[in-house]
GROMACS .gro file of N, CA and C in nm:
model
  546
    1MET      N    1  -0.984   0.535   0.809
    1MET     CA    2  -0.932   0.500   0.927
    1MET      C    3  -0.984   0.607   0.989
    2ALA      N    4  -1.104   0.581   1.108
    2ALA     CA    5  -1.159   0.653   1.206
    2ALA      C    6  -1.127   0.630   1.342
    3CYS      N    7  -1.091   0.704   1.429
    3CYS     CA    8  -1.057   0.699   1.579
    3CYS      C    9  -1.193   0.624   1.648
    4ALA      N   10  -1.306   0.668   1.612
    4ALA     CA   11  -1.406   0.647   1.680
    4ALA      C   12  -1.556   0.652   1.612
    5PRO      N   13  -1.639   0.631   1.650
    5PRO     CA   14  -1.780   0.598   1.579
    5PRO      C   15  -1.843   0.785   1.601
    6TYR      N   16  -1.905   0.823   1.529
    6TYR     CA   17  -1.951   0.979   1.544
    6TYR      C   18  -2.101   0.963   1.560
    7ARG      N   19  -2.096   0.941   1.747
    7ARG     CA   20  -2.221   0.935   1.800
    7ARG      C   21  -2.199   0.965   1.940
    8GLY      N   22  -2.301   0.997   1.998
    8GLY     CA   23  -2.290   1.003   2.194
    8GLY      C   24  -2.211   1.102   2.217
    9PRO      N   25  -2.110   1.103   2.309
    9PRO     CA   26  -2.037   1.160   2.354
    9PRO      C   27  -1.918   1.206   2.252
   10VAL      N   28  -1.867   1.118   2.145
   10VAL     CA   29  -1.775   1.141   2.072
   10VAL      C   30  -1.825   1.270   1.966
   11ARG      N   31  -1.955   1.263   1.931
   11ARG     CA   32  -2.005   1.343   1.881
   11ARG      C   33  -2.024   1.503   1.920
   12ARG      N   34  -2.080   1.476   2.069
   12ARG     CA   35  -2.074   1.625   2.146
   12ARG      C   36  -1.916   1.685   2.149
   13ILE      N   37  -1.843   1.589   2.183
   13ILE     CA   38  -1.694   1.644   2.169
   13ILE      C   39  -1.642   1.720   2.044
   14ILE      N   40  -1.686   1.657   1.957
   14ILE     CA   41  -1.603   1.717   1.820
   14ILE      C   42  -1.700   1.840   1.784
   15LEU      N   43  -1.796   1.835   1.822
   15LEU     CA   44  -1.896   1.952   1.801
   15LEU      C   45  -1.854   2.068   1.860
   16ALA      N   46  -1.812   2.033   2.026
   16ALA     CA   47  -1.793   2.152   2.092
   16ALA      C   48  -1.646   2.201   2.041
   17TRP      N   49  -1.562   2.153   1.978
   17TRP     CA   50  -1.435   2.165   1.954
   17TRP      C   51  -1.434   2.237   1.820
   18LYS      N   52  -1.513   2.156   1.747
   18LYS     CA   53  -1.554   2.241   1.566
   18LYS      C   54  -1.614   2.341   1.568
   19ASP      N   55  -1.760   2.338   1.658
   19ASP     CA   56  -1.831   2.433   1.604
   19ASP      C   57  -1.850   2.533   1.718
   20HIS      N   58  -1.801   2.490   1.823
   20HIS     CA   59  -1.803   2.621   1.938
   20HIS      C   60  -1.675   2.648   1.995
   21ASP      N   61  -1.563   2.617   1.890
   21ASP     CA   62  -1.422   2.693   1.946
   21ASP      C   63  -1.377   2.635   2.064
   22ASN      N   64  -1.393   2.517   2.108
   22ASN     CA   65  -1.376   2.471   2.241
   22ASN      C   66  -1.199   2.396   2.217
   23ARG      N   67  -1.083   2.528   2.208
   23ARG     CA   68  -0.950   2.478   2.173
   23ARG      C   69  -0.897   2.367   2.282
   24PRO      N   70  -0.946   2.394   2.414
   24PRO     CA   71  -0.859   2.315   2.495
   24PRO      C   72  -0.861   2.149   2.470
   25LEU      N   73  -0.976   2.121   2.367
   25LEU     CA   74  -0.980   1.999   2.315
   25LEU      C   75  -0.875   1.952   2.197
   26ASP      N   76  -0.815   2.069   2.125
   26ASP     CA   77  -0.704   2.063   2.044
   26ASP      C   78  -0.610   1.933   2.112
   27GLY      N   79  -0.570   1.939   2.183
   27GLY     CA   80  -0.447   1.860   2.275
   27GLY      C   81  -0.537   1.745   2.264
   28PRO      N   82  -0.604   1.658   2.386
   28PRO     CA   83  -0.676   1.535   2.371
   28PRO      C   84  -0.694   1.488   2.198
   29LEU      N   85  -0.777   1.574   2.115
   29LEU     CA   86  -0.803   1.498   2.000
   29LEU      C   87  -0.677   1.458   1.930
   30GLY      N   88  -0.579   1.580   1.910
   30GLY     CA   89  -0.439   1.546   1.876
   30GLY      C   90  -0.385   1.426   1.912
   31GLN      N   91  -0.395   1.385   2.040
   31GLN     CA   92  -0.341   1.260   2.093
   31GLN      C   93  -0.410   1.132   2.041
   32VAL      N   94  -0.547   1.162   2.027
   32VAL     CA   95  -0.620   1.033   1.952
   32VAL      C   96  -0.595   0.990   1.819
   33MET      N   97  -0.567   1.126   1.767
   33MET     CA   98  -0.495   1.115   1.635
   33MET      C   99  -0.360   1.036   1.616
   34ALA      N  100  -0.271   1.107   1.688
   34ALA     CA  101  -0.136   1.055   1.714
   34ALA      C  102  -0.126   0.859   1.786
   35ASP      N  103  -0.209   0.872   1.817
   35ASP     CA  104  -0.224   0.691   1.888
   35ASP      C  105  -0.246   0.634   1.730
   36LEU      N  106  -0.277   0.687   1.636
   36LEU     CA  107  -0.291   0.597   1.528
   36LEU      C  108  -0.175   0.576   1.414
   37ALA      N  109  -0.067   0.649   1.481
   37ALA     CA  110   0.058   0.652   1.419
   37ALA      C  111   0.140   0.524   1.400
   38PRO      N  112   0.138   0.431   1.496
   38PRO     CA  113   0.205   0.303   1.498
   38PRO      C  114   0.132   0.212   1.386
   39ALA      N  115   0.005   0.204   1.408
   39ALA     CA  116  -0.065   0.152   1.315
   39ALA      C  117  -0.047   0.174   1.187
   40LEU      N  118  -0.067   0.307   1.156
   40LEU     CA  119  -0.057   0.331   1.026
   40LEU      C  120   0.071   0.331   0.977
   41SER      N  121   0.171   0.341   1.068
   41SER     CA  122   0.351   0.331   1.011
   41SER      C  123   0.345   0.188   0.943
   42ARG      N  124   0.299   0.069   1.006
   42ARG     CA  125   0.285  -0.068   0.973
   42ARG      C  126   0.212  -0.082   0.869
   43LEU      N  127   0.099  -0.013   0.826
   43LEU     CA  128   0.011  -0.021   0.700
   43LEU      C  129   0.104   0.032   0.594
   44ILE      N  130   0.139   0.152   0.658
   44ILE     CA  131   0.204   0.223   0.512
   44ILE      C  132   0.349   0.223   0.474
   45ASN      N  133   0.424   0.127   0.558
   45ASN     CA  134   0.562   0.098   0.533
   45ASN      C  135   0.585   0.035   0.401
   46PRO      N  136   0.493  -0.100   0.393
   46PRO     CA  137   0.524  -0.185   0.301
   46PRO      C  138   0.515  -0.107   0.135
   47LEU      N  139   0.390  -0.002   0.136
   47LEU     CA  140   0.371   0.089   0.026
   47LEU      C  141   0.474   0.176   0.013
   48LEU      N  142   0.545   0.195   0.096
   48LEU     CA  143   0.656   0.326   0.038
   48LEU      C  144   0.773   0.257   0.003
   49ARG      N  145   0.787   0.116   0.042
   49ARG     CA  146   0.919   0.059  -0.005
   49ARG      C  147   0.954   0.073  -0.171
   50SER      N  148   0.835   0.056  -0.217
   50SER     CA  149   0.825   0.055  -0.413
   50SER      C  150   0.837   0.188  -0.429
   51LYS      N  151   0.831   0.299  -0.350
   51LYS     CA  152   0.795   0.439  -0.424
   51LYS      C  153   0.955   0.517  -0.363
   52PRO      N  154   0.935   0.628  -0.444
   52PRO     CA  155   1.071   0.697  -0.440
   52PRO      C  156   1.054   0.765  -0.282
   53ALA      N  157   1.163   0.789  -0.223
   53ALA     CA  158   1.190   0.837  -0.072
   53ALA      C  159   1.163   1.005  -0.101
   54LYS      N  160   1.054   1.010  -0.055
   54LYS     CA  161   0.958   1.163  -0.039
   54LYS      C  162   0.912   1.182   0.076
   55ALA      N  163   0.888   1.299   0.137
   55ALA     CA  164   0.793   1.302   0.262
   55ALA      C  165   0.665   1.264   0.243
   56ILE      N  166   0.616   1.210   0.349
   56ILE     CA  167   0.482   1.215   0.358
   56ILE      C  168   0.402   1.334   0.388
   57LEU      N  169   0.303   1.337   0.290
   57LEU     CA  170   0.231   1.494   0.328
   57LEU      C  171   0.097   1.481   0.395
   58VAL      N  172   0.077   1.495   0.481
   58VAL     CA  173  -0.052   1.528   0.565
   58VAL      C  174  -0.136   1.640   0.536
   59VAL      N  175  -0.254   1.576   0.456
   59VAL     CA  176  -0.305   1.703   0.390
   59VAL      C  177  -0.471   1.683   0.479
   60PRO      N  178  -0.489   1.835   0.518
   60PRO     CA  179  -0.618   1.859   0.600
   60PRO      C  180  -0.743   1.842   0.464
   61ALA      N  181  -0.850   1.776   0.467
   61ALA     CA  182  -0.955   1.793   0.397
   61ALA      C  183  -0.992   1.950   0.423
   62PRO      N  184  -1.027   1.998   0.296
   62PRO     CA  185  -1.059   2.166   0.300
   62PRO      C  186  -1.174   2.219   0.359
   63SER      N  187  -1.176   2.318   0.445
   63SER     CA  188  -1.326   2.400   0.465
   63SER      C  189  -1.358   2.472   0.377
   64SER      N  190  -1.485   2.511   0.380
   64SER     CA  191  -1.502   2.609   0.275
   64SER      C  192  -1.475   2.771   0.363
   65ALA      N  193  -1.473   2.872   0.270
   65ALA     CA  194  -1.442   3.000   0.321
   65ALA      C  195  -1.493   3.057   0.436
   66ALA      N  196  -1.662   3.036   0.405
   66ALA     CA  197  -1.740   3.051   0.516
   66ALA      C  198  -1.705   2.998   0.643
   67SER      N  199  -1.675   2.861   0.645
   67SER     CA  200  -1.625   2.780   0.750
   67SER      C  201  -1.505   2.852   0.838
   68LEU      N  202  -1.380   2.869   0.753
   68LEU     CA  203  -1.268   2.924   0.788
   68LEU      C  204  -1.288   3.082   0.857
   69ARG      N  205  -1.348   3.147   0.778
   69ARG     CA  206  -1.397   3.280   0.867
   69ARG      C  207  -1.479   3.254   1.021
   70ARG      N  208  -1.547   3.175   1.018
   70ARG     CA  209  -1.637   3.162   1.120
   70ARG      C  210  -1.536   3.129   1.230
   71ARG      N  211  -1.468   3.003   1.206
   71ARG     CA  212  -1.400   2.946   1.322
   71ARG      C  213  -1.261   3.050   1.326
   72GLY      N  214  -1.213   3.124   1.228
   72GLY     CA  215  -1.099   3.203   1.268
   72GLY      C  216  -0.953   3.135   1.269
   73ARG      N  217  -0.972   3.015   1.195
   73ARG     CA  218  -0.867   2.904   1.197
   73ARG      C  219  -0.885   2.790   1.128
   74VAL      N  220  -0.761   2.719   1.081
   74VAL     CA  221  -0.803   2.591   1.017
   74VAL      C  222  -0.817   2.493   1.179
   75HIS      N  223  -0.917   2.455   1.192
   75HIS     CA  224  -0.922   2.378   1.303
   75HIS      C  225  -0.826   2.249   1.303
   76LEU      N  226  -0.821   2.175   1.216
   76LEU     CA  227  -0.766   2.041   1.220
   76LEU      C  228  -0.620   2.070   1.235
   77GLN      N  229  -0.559   2.198   1.212
   77GLN     CA  230  -0.401   2.233   1.228
   77GLN      C  231  -0.315   2.139   1.359
   78PRO      N  232  -0.389   2.169   1.468
   78PRO     CA  233  -0.316   2.092   1.579
   78PRO      C  234  -0.331   1.946   1.575
   79ILE      N  235  -0.433   1.899   1.524
   79ILE     CA  236  -0.446   1.742   1.506
   79ILE      C  237  -0.358   1.700   1.411
   80LEU      N  238  -0.324   1.805   1.290
   80LEU     CA  239  -0.229   1.735   1.187
   80LEU      C  240  -0.093   1.759   1.257
   81LEU      N  241  -0.043   1.839   1.323
   81LEU     CA  242   0.091   1.855   1.361
   81LEU      C  243   0.111   1.742   1.476
   82SER      N  244  -0.008   1.701   1.555
   82SER     CA  245   0.024   1.613   1.651
   82SER      C  246   0.053   1.477   1.557
   83LEU      N  247  -0.026   1.452   1.448
   83LEU     CA  248   0.006   1.331   1.375
   83LEU      C  249   0.148   1.329   1.293
   84VAL      N  250   0.185   1.455   1.271
   84VAL     CA  251   0.331   1.460   1.187
   84VAL      C  252   0.410   1.422   1.310
   85GLN      N  253   0.391   1.476   1.432
   85GLN     CA  254   0.498   1.438   1.503
   85GLN      C  255   0.518   1.304   1.561
   86ALA      N  256   0.407   1.208   1.563
   86ALA     CA  257   0.378   1.090   1.591
   86ALA      C  258   0.444   1.013   1.480
   87LEU      N  259   0.425   1.013   1.371
   87LEU     CA  260   0.469   0.946   1.226
   87LEU      C  261   0.626   0.987   1.249
   88GLN      N  262   0.694   1.067   1.267
   88GLN     CA  263   0.838   1.128   1.281
   88GLN      C  264   0.896   1.008   1.385
   89ARG      N  265   0.835   1.030   1.496
   89ARG     CA  266   0.861   0.908   1.612
   89ARG      C  267   0.862   0.793   1.541
   90GLN      N  268   0.751   0.754   1.473
   90GLN     CA  269   0.784   0.614   1.401
   90GLN      C  270   0.898   0.615   1.307
   91GLY      N  271   0.971   0.735   1.272
   91GLY     CA  272   1.094   0.714   1.166
   91GLY      C  273   1.047   0.755   1.043
   92LEU      N  274   0.928   0.797   1.014
   92LEU     CA  275   0.871   0.842   0.914
   92LEU      C  276   0.883   0.981   0.878
   93THR      N  277   0.939   1.036   0.732
   93THR     CA  278   0.961   1.174   0.722
   93THR      C  279   0.827   1.220   0.685
   94ALA      N  280   0.764   1.330   0.731
   94ALA     CA  281   0.620   1.367   0.725
   94ALA      C  282   0.626   1.533   0.750
   95ARG      N  283   0.520   1.605   0.695
   95ARG     CA  284   0.481   1.725   0.693
   95ARG      C  285   0.346   1.780   0.672
   96VAL      N  286   0.314   1.870   0.740
   96VAL     CA  287   0.166   1.922   0.692
   96VAL      C  288   0.175   2.007   0.573
   97GLU      N  289   0.091   1.952   0.465
   97GLU     CA  290   0.055   2.043   0.340
   97GLU      C  291  -0.054   2.055   0.331
   98PRO      N  292  -0.084   2.212   0.314
   98PRO     CA  293  -0.238   2.230   0.314
   98PRO      C  294  -0.266   2.244   0.163
   99ALA      N  295  -0.272   2.144   0.126
   99ALA     CA  296  -0.248   2.175  -0.017
   99ALA      C  297  -0.422   2.165  -0.117
  100LEU      N  298  -0.536   2.142  -0.035
  100LEU     CA  299  -0.662   2.145  -0.086
  100LEU      C  300  -0.733   2.277  -0.055
  101ILE      N  301  -0.809   2.303  -0.135
  101ILE     CA  302  -0.888   2.434  -0.162
  101ILE      C  303  -1.027   2.370  -0.206
  102MET      N  304  -1.122   2.435  -0.128
  102MET     CA  305  -1.261   2.439  -0.152
  102MET      C  306  -1.324   2.533  -0.191
  103ASN      N  307  -1.394   2.533  -0.356
  103ASN     CA  308  -1.460   2.640  -0.432
  103ASN      C  309  -1.581   2.631  -0.431
  104SER      N  310  -1.679   2.743  -0.363
  104SER     CA  311  -1.818   2.785  -0.424
  104SER      C  312  -1.895   2.680  -0.337
  105VAL      N  313  -1.879   2.668  -0.206
  105VAL     CA  314  -1.954   2.564  -0.126
  105VAL      C  315  -2.026   2.649  -0.013
  106ARG      N  316  -2.166   2.664  -0.004
  106ARG     CA  317  -2.193   2.745   0.072
  106ARG      C  318  -2.287   2.683   0.180
  107THR      N  319  -2.291   2.553   0.196
  107THR     CA  320  -2.352   2.504   0.300
  107THR      C  321  -2.280   2.373   0.377
  108LYS      N  322  -2.291   2.371   0.485
  108LYS     CA  323  -2.225   2.267   0.555
  108LYS      C  324  -2.252   2.136   0.541
  109SER      N  325  -2.174   2.028   0.503
  109SER     CA  326  -2.227   1.893   0.480
  109SER      C  327  -2.330   1.842   0.543
  110VAL      N  328  -2.336   1.859   0.681
  110VAL     CA  329  -2.423   1.813   0.799
  110VAL      C  330  -2.574   1.877   0.748
  111GLN      N  331  -2.593   1.983   0.655
  111GLN     CA  332  -2.705   2.061   0.611
  111GLN      C  333  -2.784   1.976   0.487
  112VAL      N  334  -2.699   1.877   0.427
  112VAL     CA  335  -2.736   1.839   0.305
  112VAL      C  336  -2.766   1.705   0.303
  113GLY      N  337  -2.872   1.662   0.324
  113GLY     CA  338  -2.920   1.541   0.359
  113GLY      C  339  -2.889   1.424   0.246
  114GLY      N  340  -2.881   1.323   0.283
  114GLY     CA  341  -2.856   1.209   0.201
  114GLY      C  342  -2.704   1.160   0.119
  115ARG      N  343  -2.681   1.057   0.083
  115ARG     CA  344  -2.543   1.050   0.053
  115ARG      C  345  -2.555   1.130  -0.103
  116ARG      N  346  -2.617   1.103  -0.164
  116ARG     CA  347  -2.636   1.147  -0.338
  116ARG      C  348  -2.597   1.290  -0.319
  117ASN      N  349  -2.708   1.389  -0.221
  117ASN     CA  350  -2.683   1.501  -0.219
  117ASN      C  351  -2.580   1.540  -0.171
  118ARG      N  352  -2.498   1.512  -0.044
  118ARG     CA  353  -2.369   1.554  -0.022
  118ARG      C  354  -2.251   1.526  -0.105
  119SER      N  355  -2.264   1.421  -0.200
  119SER     CA  356  -2.184   1.367  -0.276
  119SER      C  357  -2.182   1.478  -0.428
  120HIS      N  358  -2.303   1.544  -0.461
  120HIS     CA  359  -2.345   1.646  -0.550
  120HIS      C  360  -2.275   1.769  -0.493
  121ARG      N  361  -2.321   1.823  -0.382
  121ARG     CA  362  -2.287   1.924  -0.312
  121ARG      C  363  -2.117   1.941  -0.351
  122LEU      N  364  -2.025   1.870  -0.348
  122LEU     CA  365  -1.889   1.851  -0.362
  122LEU      C  366  -1.837   1.852  -0.494
  123THR      N  367  -1.908   1.770  -0.573
  123THR     CA  368  -1.838   1.744  -0.722
  123THR      C  369  -1.788   1.838  -0.808
  124GLY      N  370  -1.640   1.835  -0.826
  124GLY     CA  371  -1.590   1.946  -0.877
  124GLY      C  372  -1.534   2.071  -0.790
  125ARG      N  373  -1.567   2.089  -0.659
  125ARG     CA  374  -1.540   2.171  -0.594
  125ARG      C  375  -1.402   2.162  -0.492
  126ILE      N  376  -1.357   2.054  -0.515
  126ILE     CA  377  -1.195   2.037  -0.413
  126ILE      C  378  -1.105   2.039  -0.530
  127ALA      N  379  -1.012   2.116  -0.507
  127ALA     CA  380  -0.898   2.136  -0.588
  127ALA      C  381  -0.771   2.160  -0.530
  128VAL      N  382  -0.654   2.148  -0.598
  128VAL     CA  383  -0.528   2.140  -0.542
  128VAL      C  384  -0.461   2.280  -0.584
  129ALA      N  385  -0.409   2.347  -0.456
  129ALA     CA  386  -0.409   2.489  -0.477
  129ALA      C  387  -0.227   2.504  -0.540
  130TYR      N  388  -0.142   2.379  -0.506
  130TYR     CA  389  -0.025   2.408  -0.586
  130TYR      C  390   0.025   2.278  -0.623
  131PRO      N  391  -0.026   2.232  -0.738
  131PRO     CA  392   0.016   2.076  -0.779
  131PRO      C  393   0.137   2.032  -0.783
  132ALA      N  394   0.247   2.127  -0.826
  132ALA     CA  395   0.388   2.089  -0.832
  132ALA      C  396   0.448   2.034  -0.698
  133ARG      N  397   0.388   2.089  -0.580
  133ARG     CA  398   0.448   2.046  -0.433
  133ARG      C  399   0.385   1.911  -0.420
  134LEU      N  400   0.306   1.851  -0.493
  134LEU     CA  401   0.251   1.699  -0.475
  134LEU      C  402   0.298   1.610  -0.554
  135THR      N  403   0.357   1.624  -0.656
  135THR     CA  404   0.387   1.501  -0.748
  135THR      C  405   0.483   1.422  -0.681
  136GLY      N  406   0.430   1.299  -0.697
  136GLY     CA  407   0.528   1.206  -0.645
  136GLY      C  408   0.502   1.184  -0.478
  137HIS      N  409   0.455   1.275  -0.379
  137HIS     CA  410   0.430   1.234  -0.293
  137HIS      C  411   0.332   1.164  -0.224
  138PRO      N  412   0.385   1.073  -0.115
  138PRO     CA  413   0.262   0.991  -0.068
  138PRO      C  414   0.176   1.087   0.015
  139VAL      N  415   0.059   1.069   0.042
  139VAL     CA  416  -0.034   1.160   0.100
  139VAL      C  417  -0.132   1.113   0.219
  140LEU      N  418  -0.139   1.123   0.298
  140LEU     CA  419  -0.240   1.102   0.424
  140LEU      C  420  -0.352   1.227   0.402
  141VAL      N  421  -0.483   1.191   0.378
  141VAL     CA  422  -0.591   1.295   0.429
  141VAL      C  423  -0.689   1.280   0.564
  142VAL      N  424  -0.680   1.382   0.602
  142VAL     CA  425  -0.721   1.395   0.737
  142VAL      C  426  -0.829   1.479   0.758
  143ASP      N  427  -0.943   1.436   0.799
  143ASP     CA  428  -1.072   1.511   0.785
  143ASP      C  429  -1.121   1.495   0.953
  144ASP      N  430  -1.195   1.576   0.984
  144ASP     CA  431  -1.246   1.549   1.123
  144ASP      C  432  -1.377   1.446   1.115
  145ILE      N  433  -1.473   1.454   1.030
  145ILE     CA  434  -1.562   1.373   1.056
  145ILE      C  435  -1.568   1.339   0.912
  146ILE      N  436  -1.615   1.159   0.918
  146ILE     CA  437  -1.657   1.088   0.765
  146ILE      C  438  -1.813   1.076   0.784
  147THR      N  439  -1.847   1.179   0.697
  147THR     CA  440  -1.995   1.107   0.718
  147THR      C  441  -2.074   0.990   0.594
  148THR      N  442  -2.035   1.034   0.493
  148THR     CA  443  -2.061   0.961   0.361
  148THR      C  444  -1.947   0.903   0.295
  149GLY      N  445  -1.846   0.952   0.312
  149GLY     CA  446  -1.731   0.937   0.268
  149GLY      C  447  -1.691   1.059   0.128
  150SER      N  448  -1.787   1.099   0.111
  150SER     CA  449  -1.770   1.223  -0.032
  150SER      C  450  -1.664   1.294  -0.018
  151THR      N  451  -1.641   1.351   0.074
  151THR     CA  452  -1.511   1.457   0.107
  151THR      C  453  -1.393   1.419   0.083
  152ILE      N  454  -1.369   1.287   0.160
  152ILE     CA  455  -1.273   1.193   0.113
  152ILE      C  456  -1.221   1.151  -0.019
  153ARG      N  457  -1.336   1.108  -0.101
  153ARG     CA  458  -1.324   1.059  -0.237
  153ARG      C  459  -1.291   1.199  -0.313
  154GLN      N  460  -1.358   1.303  -0.311
  154GLN     CA  461  -1.323   1.423  -0.377
  154GLN      C  462  -1.171   1.447  -0.360
  155CYS      N  463  -1.138   1.450  -0.236
  155CYS     CA  464  -0.998   1.479  -0.198
  155CYS      C  465  -0.908   1.412  -0.264
  156ALA      N  466  -0.906   1.266  -0.221
  156ALA     CA  467  -0.823   1.162  -0.292
  156ALA      C  468  -0.843   1.188  -0.495
  157ARG      N  469  -0.952   1.203  -0.498
  157ARG     CA  470  -0.929   1.220  -0.674
  157ARG      C  471  -0.875   1.363  -0.716
  158ALA      N  472  -0.875   1.485  -0.619
  158ALA     CA  473  -0.781   1.596  -0.683
  158ALA      C  474  -0.661   1.564  -0.664
  159LEU      N  475  -0.607   1.501  -0.547
  159LEU     CA  476  -0.471   1.484  -0.513
  159LEU      C  477  -0.413   1.371  -0.619
  160GLU      N  478  -0.481   1.275  -0.675
  160GLU     CA  479  -0.436   1.168  -0.771
  160GLU      C  480  -0.404   1.263  -0.888
  161ASN      N  481  -0.498   1.335  -0.931
  161ASN     CA  482  -0.513   1.413  -1.049
  161ASN      C  483  -0.362   1.491  -1.047
  162ALA      N  484  -0.329   1.550  -0.936
  162ALA     CA  485  -0.216   1.672  -0.909
  162ALA      C  486  -0.078   1.567  -0.941
  163GLY      N  487  -0.091   1.434  -0.946
  163GLY     CA  488   0.022   1.338  -0.908
  163GLY      C  489   0.076   1.296  -0.789
  164ALA      N  490  -0.005   1.324  -0.687
  164ALA     CA  491   0.033   1.268  -0.573
  164ALA      C  492  -0.022   1.134  -0.553
  165LEU      N  493   0.020   1.066  -0.434
  165LEU     CA  494   0.010   0.902  -0.405
  165LEU      C  495  -0.091   0.892  -0.285
  166PRO      N  496  -0.226   0.909  -0.284
  166PRO     CA  497  -0.310   0.913  -0.153
  166PRO      C  498  -0.294   0.765  -0.103
  167LEU      N  499  -0.246   0.743   0.018
  167LEU     CA  500  -0.239   0.639   0.099
  167LEU      C  501  -0.344   0.599   0.149
  168ALA      N  502  -0.403   0.684   0.247
  168ALA     CA  503  -0.476   0.643   0.341
  168ALA      C  504  -0.582   0.794   0.386
  169ALA      N  505  -0.684   0.769   0.437
  169ALA     CA  506  -0.745   0.896   0.476
  169ALA      C  507  -0.818   0.861   0.633
  170LEU      N  508  -0.761   0.954   0.727
  170LEU     CA  509  -0.809   0.955   0.870
  170LEU      C  510  -0.907   1.047   0.880
  171ALA      N  511  -0.969   1.004   1.006
  171ALA     CA  512  -1.072   1.102   1.058
  171ALA      C  513  -1.085   1.058   1.202
  172LEU      N  514  -1.102   1.172   1.276
  172LEU     CA  515  -1.144   1.132   1.449
  172LEU      C  516  -1.268   1.051   1.444
  173ALA      N  517  -1.370   1.086   1.366
  173ALA     CA  518  -1.479   0.984   1.353
  173ALA      C  519  -1.555   0.958   1.244
  174ALA      N  520  -1.593   0.859   1.226
  174ALA     CA  521  -1.685   0.838   1.121
  174ALA      C  522  -1.834   0.771   1.173
  175VAL      N  523  -1.925   0.846   1.079
  175VAL     CA  524  -2.091   0.822   1.124
  175VAL      C  525  -2.070   0.652   1.083
  176PRO      N  526  -2.125   0.589   1.158
  176PRO     CA  527  -2.175   0.432   1.132
  176PRO      C  528  -2.220   0.410   1.016
  177PRO      N  529  -2.222   0.302   0.928
  177PRO     CA  530  -2.306   0.280   0.843
  177PRO      C  531  -2.434   0.284   0.859
  178GLY      N  532  -2.515   0.344   0.773
  178GLY     CA  533  -2.676   0.325   0.772
  178GLY      C  534  -2.722   0.459   0.853
  179HIS      N  535  -2.632   0.530   0.880
  179HIS     CA  536  -2.651   0.640   0.985
  179HIS      C  537  -2.615   0.798   0.914
  180GLU      N  538  -2.609   0.753   0.792
  180GLU     CA  539  -2.539   0.910   0.699
  180GLU      C  540  -2.608   1.017   0.734
  181ASP      N  541  -2.752   0.977   0.763
  181ASP     CA  542  -2.811   1.109   0.754
  181ASP      C  543  -2.841   1.220   0.915
  182LEU      N  544  -2.750   1.159   1.009
  182LEU     CA  545  -2.714   1.230   1.121
  182LEU      C  546  -2.717   1.371   1.109
   0.00000   0.00000   0.00000
């Protein structure tokens, strides 16, 4: 589920926030993500009825170590907090859990062309830091941009292997189908 297509003004806003440290955009982008909470609650409540009552973990897609150093922060953190607060207002128990790590990735996903190359770039590179924290928890994975879906698929695979229950993937924006080479 994405808030908007990744093109035009949306693309420029996300790049200003993500790559140029435009922190004043944390609030508006967090609100956009929080606005998904009512629809998300209606979607996941039926799925949670048959599961043990555990907190929903809101897990950020991991960034490479180089990206974290360059930004000096986990840029998704304010967006995650806005989403958690909105889910809590919907009556759901939720918390941020930075469960995923990215190993040995030296290039940004947008620097690797094509669906197959982007998928290969991440194969086996996303892992769970503390699997015991995830066992049996429903999980929402949050990323900034979905290009081909490779990152989200790798995140879901790592979470499932750790015993978590991935429910949905959310993003601020998604590249429209057929435009993955943006």
